[in-house]
Tab-separated table of C-alpha atoms in Angstrom:
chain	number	residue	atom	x	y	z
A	13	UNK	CA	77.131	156.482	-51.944
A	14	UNK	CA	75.948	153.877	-49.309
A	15	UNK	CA	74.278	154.810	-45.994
A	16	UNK	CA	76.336	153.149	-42.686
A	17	UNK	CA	76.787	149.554	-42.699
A	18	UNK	CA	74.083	148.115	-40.044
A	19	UNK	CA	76.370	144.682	-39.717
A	20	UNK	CA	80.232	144.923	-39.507
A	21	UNK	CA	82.653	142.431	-39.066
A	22	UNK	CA	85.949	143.066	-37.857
A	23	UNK	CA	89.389	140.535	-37.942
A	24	UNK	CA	91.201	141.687	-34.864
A	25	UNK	CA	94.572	141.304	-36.050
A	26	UNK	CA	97.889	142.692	-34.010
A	27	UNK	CA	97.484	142.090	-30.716
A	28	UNK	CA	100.992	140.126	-30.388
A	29	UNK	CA	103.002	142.768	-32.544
A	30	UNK	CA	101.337	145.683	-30.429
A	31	UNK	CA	103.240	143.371	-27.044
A	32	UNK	CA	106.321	142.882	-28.357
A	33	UNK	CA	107.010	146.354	-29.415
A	34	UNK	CA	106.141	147.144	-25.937
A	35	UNK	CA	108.453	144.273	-24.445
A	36	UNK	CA	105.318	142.881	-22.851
A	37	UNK	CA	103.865	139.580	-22.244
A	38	UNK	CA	101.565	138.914	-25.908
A	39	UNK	CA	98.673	138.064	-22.843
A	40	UNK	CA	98.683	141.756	-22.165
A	41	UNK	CA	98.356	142.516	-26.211
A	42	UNK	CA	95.322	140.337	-25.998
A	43	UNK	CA	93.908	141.670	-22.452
A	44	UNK	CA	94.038	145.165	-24.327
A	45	UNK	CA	92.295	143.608	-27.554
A	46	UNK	CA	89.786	142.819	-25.309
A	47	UNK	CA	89.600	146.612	-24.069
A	48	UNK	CA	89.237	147.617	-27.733
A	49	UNK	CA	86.403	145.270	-28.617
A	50	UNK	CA	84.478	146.602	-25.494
A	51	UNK	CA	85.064	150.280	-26.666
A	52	UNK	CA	84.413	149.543	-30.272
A	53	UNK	CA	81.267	147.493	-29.182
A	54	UNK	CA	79.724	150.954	-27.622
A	55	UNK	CA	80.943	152.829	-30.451
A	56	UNK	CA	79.465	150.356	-33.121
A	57	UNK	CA	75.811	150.933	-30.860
A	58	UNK	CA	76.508	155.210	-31.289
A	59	UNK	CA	76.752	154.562	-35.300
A	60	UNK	CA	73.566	152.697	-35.225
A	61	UNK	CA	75.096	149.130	-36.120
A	62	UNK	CA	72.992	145.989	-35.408
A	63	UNK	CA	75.643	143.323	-35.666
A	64	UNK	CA	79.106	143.461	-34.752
A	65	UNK	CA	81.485	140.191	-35.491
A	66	UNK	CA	84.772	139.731	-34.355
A	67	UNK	CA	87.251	137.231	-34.584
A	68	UNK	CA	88.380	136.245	-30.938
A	69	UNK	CA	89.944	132.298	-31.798
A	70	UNK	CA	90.611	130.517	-34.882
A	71	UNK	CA	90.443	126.886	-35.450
A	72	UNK	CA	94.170	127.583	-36.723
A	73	UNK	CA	95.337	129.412	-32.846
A	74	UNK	CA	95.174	126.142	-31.583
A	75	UNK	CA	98.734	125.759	-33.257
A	76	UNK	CA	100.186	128.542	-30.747
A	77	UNK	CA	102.214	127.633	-28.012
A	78	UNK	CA	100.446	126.014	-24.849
A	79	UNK	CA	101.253	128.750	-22.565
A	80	UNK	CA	99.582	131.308	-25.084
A	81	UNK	CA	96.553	129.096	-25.454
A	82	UNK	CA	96.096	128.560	-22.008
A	83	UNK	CA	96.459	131.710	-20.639
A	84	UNK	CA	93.955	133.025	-23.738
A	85	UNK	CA	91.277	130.587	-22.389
A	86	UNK	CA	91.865	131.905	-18.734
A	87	UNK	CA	91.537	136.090	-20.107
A	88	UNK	CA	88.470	134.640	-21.985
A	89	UNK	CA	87.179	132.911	-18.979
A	90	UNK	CA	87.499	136.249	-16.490
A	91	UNK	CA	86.422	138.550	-18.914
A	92	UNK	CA	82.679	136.447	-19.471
A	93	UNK	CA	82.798	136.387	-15.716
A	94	UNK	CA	83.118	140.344	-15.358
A	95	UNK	CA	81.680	141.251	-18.097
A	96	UNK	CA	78.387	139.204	-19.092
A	97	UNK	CA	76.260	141.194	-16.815
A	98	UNK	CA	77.436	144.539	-17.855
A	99	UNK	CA	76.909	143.734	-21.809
A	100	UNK	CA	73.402	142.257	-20.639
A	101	UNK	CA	72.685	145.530	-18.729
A	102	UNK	CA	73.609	147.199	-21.700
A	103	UNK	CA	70.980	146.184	-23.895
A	104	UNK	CA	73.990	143.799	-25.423
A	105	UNK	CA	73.114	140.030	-27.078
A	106	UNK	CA	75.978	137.956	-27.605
A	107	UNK	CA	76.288	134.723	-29.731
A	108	UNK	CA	79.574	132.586	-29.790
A	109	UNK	CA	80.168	130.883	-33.697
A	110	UNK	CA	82.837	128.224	-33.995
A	111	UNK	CA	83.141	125.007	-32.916
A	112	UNK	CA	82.261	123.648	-29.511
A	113	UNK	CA	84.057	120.340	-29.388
A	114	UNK	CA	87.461	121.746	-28.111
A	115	UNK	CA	86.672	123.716	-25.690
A	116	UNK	CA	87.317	123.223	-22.179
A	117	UNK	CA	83.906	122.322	-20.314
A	118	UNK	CA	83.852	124.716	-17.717
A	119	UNK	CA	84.510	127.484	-20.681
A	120	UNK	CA	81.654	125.989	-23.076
A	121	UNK	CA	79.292	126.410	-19.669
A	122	UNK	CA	79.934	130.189	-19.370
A	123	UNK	CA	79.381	130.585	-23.398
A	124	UNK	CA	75.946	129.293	-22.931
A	125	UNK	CA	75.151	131.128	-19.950
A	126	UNK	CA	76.210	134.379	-21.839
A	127	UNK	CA	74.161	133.502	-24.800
A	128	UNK	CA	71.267	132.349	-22.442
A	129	UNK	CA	71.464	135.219	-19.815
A	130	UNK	CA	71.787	137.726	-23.166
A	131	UNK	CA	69.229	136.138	-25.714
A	132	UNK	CA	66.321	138.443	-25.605
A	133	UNK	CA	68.662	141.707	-26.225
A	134	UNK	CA	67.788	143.579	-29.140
A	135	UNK	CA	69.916	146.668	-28.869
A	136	UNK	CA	73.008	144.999	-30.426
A	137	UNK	CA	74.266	141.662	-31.425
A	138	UNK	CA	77.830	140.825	-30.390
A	139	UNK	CA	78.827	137.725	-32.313
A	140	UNK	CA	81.927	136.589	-31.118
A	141	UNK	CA	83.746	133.930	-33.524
A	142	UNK	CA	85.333	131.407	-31.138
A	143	UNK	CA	87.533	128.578	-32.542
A	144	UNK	CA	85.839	129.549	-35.693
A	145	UNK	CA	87.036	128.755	-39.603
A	146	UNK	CA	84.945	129.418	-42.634
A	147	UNK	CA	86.317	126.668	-44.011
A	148	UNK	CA	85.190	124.648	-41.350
A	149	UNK	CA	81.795	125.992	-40.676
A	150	UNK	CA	81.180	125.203	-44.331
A	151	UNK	CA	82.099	121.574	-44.360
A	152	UNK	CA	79.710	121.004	-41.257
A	153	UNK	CA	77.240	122.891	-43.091
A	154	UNK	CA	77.943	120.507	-46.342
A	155	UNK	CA	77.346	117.935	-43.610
A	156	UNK	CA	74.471	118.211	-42.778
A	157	UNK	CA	73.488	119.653	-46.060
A	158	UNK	CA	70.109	117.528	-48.565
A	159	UNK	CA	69.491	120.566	-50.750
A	160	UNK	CA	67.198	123.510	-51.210
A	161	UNK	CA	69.740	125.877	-52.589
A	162	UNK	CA	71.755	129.007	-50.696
A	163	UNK	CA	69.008	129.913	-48.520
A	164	UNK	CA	68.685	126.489	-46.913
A	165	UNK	CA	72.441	125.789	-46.982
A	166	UNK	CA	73.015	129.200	-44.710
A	167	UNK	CA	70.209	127.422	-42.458
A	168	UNK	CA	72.868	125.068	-41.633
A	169	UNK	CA	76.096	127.893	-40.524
A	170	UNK	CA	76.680	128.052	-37.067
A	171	UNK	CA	74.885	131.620	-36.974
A	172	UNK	CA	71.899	131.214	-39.159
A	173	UNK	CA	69.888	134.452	-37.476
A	174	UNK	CA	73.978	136.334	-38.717
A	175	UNK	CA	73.418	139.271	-41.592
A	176	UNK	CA	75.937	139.117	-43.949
A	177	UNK	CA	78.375	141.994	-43.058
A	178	UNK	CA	77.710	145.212	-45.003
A	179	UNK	CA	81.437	146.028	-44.269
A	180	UNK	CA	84.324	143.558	-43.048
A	181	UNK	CA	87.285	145.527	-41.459
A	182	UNK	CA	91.205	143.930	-41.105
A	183	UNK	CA	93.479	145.839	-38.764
A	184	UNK	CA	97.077	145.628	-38.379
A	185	UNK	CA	97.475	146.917	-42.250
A	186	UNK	CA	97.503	142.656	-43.408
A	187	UNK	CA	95.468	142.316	-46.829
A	188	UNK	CA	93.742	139.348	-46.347
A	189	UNK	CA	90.182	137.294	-45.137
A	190	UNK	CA	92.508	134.768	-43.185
A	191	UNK	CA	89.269	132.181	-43.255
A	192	UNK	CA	87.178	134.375	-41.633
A	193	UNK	CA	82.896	134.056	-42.698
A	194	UNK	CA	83.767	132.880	-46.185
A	195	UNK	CA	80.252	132.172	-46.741
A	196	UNK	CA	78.672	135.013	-45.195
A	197	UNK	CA	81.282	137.942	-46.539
A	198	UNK	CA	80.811	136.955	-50.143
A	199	UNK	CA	79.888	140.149	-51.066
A	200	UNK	CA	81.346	142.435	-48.074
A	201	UNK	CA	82.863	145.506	-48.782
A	202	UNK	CA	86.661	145.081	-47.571
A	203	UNK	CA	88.418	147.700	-45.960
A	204	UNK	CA	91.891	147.459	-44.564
A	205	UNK	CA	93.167	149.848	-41.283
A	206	UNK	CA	97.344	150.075	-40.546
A	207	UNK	CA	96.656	150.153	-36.969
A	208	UNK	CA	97.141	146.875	-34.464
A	209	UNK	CA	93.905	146.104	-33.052
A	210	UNK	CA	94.817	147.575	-29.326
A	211	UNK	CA	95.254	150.648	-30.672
A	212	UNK	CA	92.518	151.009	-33.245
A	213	UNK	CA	90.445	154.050	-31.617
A	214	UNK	CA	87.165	155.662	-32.614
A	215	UNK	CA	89.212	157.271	-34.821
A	216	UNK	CA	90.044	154.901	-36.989
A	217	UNK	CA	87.134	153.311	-36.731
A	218	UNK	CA	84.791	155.938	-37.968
A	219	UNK	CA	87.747	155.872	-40.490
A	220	UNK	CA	86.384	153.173	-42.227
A	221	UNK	CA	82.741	153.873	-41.631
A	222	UNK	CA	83.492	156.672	-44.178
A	223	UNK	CA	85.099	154.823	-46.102
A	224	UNK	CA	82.113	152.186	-46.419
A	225	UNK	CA	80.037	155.133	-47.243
A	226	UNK	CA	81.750	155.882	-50.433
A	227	UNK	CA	81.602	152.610	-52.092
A	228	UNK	CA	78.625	152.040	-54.389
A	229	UNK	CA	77.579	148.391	-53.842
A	230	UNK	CA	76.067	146.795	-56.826
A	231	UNK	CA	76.135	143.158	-56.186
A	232	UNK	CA	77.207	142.371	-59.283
A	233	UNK	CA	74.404	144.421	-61.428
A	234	UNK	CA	74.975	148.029	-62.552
């Protein structure tokens, strides 16, 4: 039996399904994505986790139609406006992983003034994985990358201070990793929830917490 996971990851997965069986715009599946992360967030800080990931953009969204993209950047954009200061009075750090290249200027300016404003938080880390692949993450890594073995290599992800997750949750009942922190998730325990990520409750969520808590995690020893 294994105590509660202190670092959890989570693939946010069913956003547009949870729209269109509603016969509403997929913005609105992603606006209330964005309401579950928030809840989820407080909830992760009531179970005593230190780390919570979750997958916001992948390198592959970009292939999504322009008027999805765009109005996904504009969501993102009002909710760091709105929300920054109420994660920061909440004891909240966040950290954006993923590339930086792509993103609209204006955008990369309020990432860094969330991580800067945020920084010296310690109640919980927020790491949100912007236009983020593992594959991708570990090619810049290989990079940049003279040797020194695993320890020095992880020196080089875009999250170096990141735990490796303890527990790495999919929602939206898909069985898969979908490139997500292929490096760092190695040795995650996976577990896999039916629900669509809007409505993935504390429920469901504590759900898996038990669930985490029966493995026995051996690491590849006995």
């Amino acid at each position: 039996m294994s105590e509660g996971p202190k670092y959890v990851a989570i693939i946010t997965d069913g956003n547009g399904r949870w729209a269109q069986a509603r016969g509403v715009p997929v913005v609105d599946g992603h606006q209330a994505g964005a309401d579950t992360v928030k809840a989820r967030l407080k909830d992760a800080v009531r179970h005593g986790i230190k780390e919570l990931t979750v997958y916001s953009f992948s390198t592959e969204n970009w292939s999504r139609s322009a008027e999805e993209v765009t109005a996904l950047m504009r969501m993102f954009s009002q909710r760091l406006m709105t929300e920054t200061p109420e994660l920061h009075a909440e004891g909240v750090r966040m950290r954006f992983i993923g590339r930086r290249d792509r993103v609209a200027s204006a955008l990369l300016e309020q990432m860094e003034a969330a991580e800067a404003t945020t920084a010296a938080n310690t109640r919980i880390t927020l790491f949100i994985a912007f236009d983020y692949g593992g594959r991708q993450e570990i090619l810049d890594a290989a990079e940049r990358y003279t040797g020194g073995g695993e320890e020095a290599f992880g020196q080089l992800l875009y999250a170096p201070e990141m735990h490796e997750p303890d527990l790495l949750i999919r929602t939206s009942g898909e069985q898969r990793v979908s490139n997500y922190l292929l490096w760092q998730a190695a040795y995650s325990e996976l577990v896999f929830a039916p629900e669509l990520w809007p409505d993935f409750d504390s429920a469901a969520f504590e759900r898996c917490l038990d669930e985490y808590s029966t493995r026995q995690r051996r690491f590849g020893g006995r």
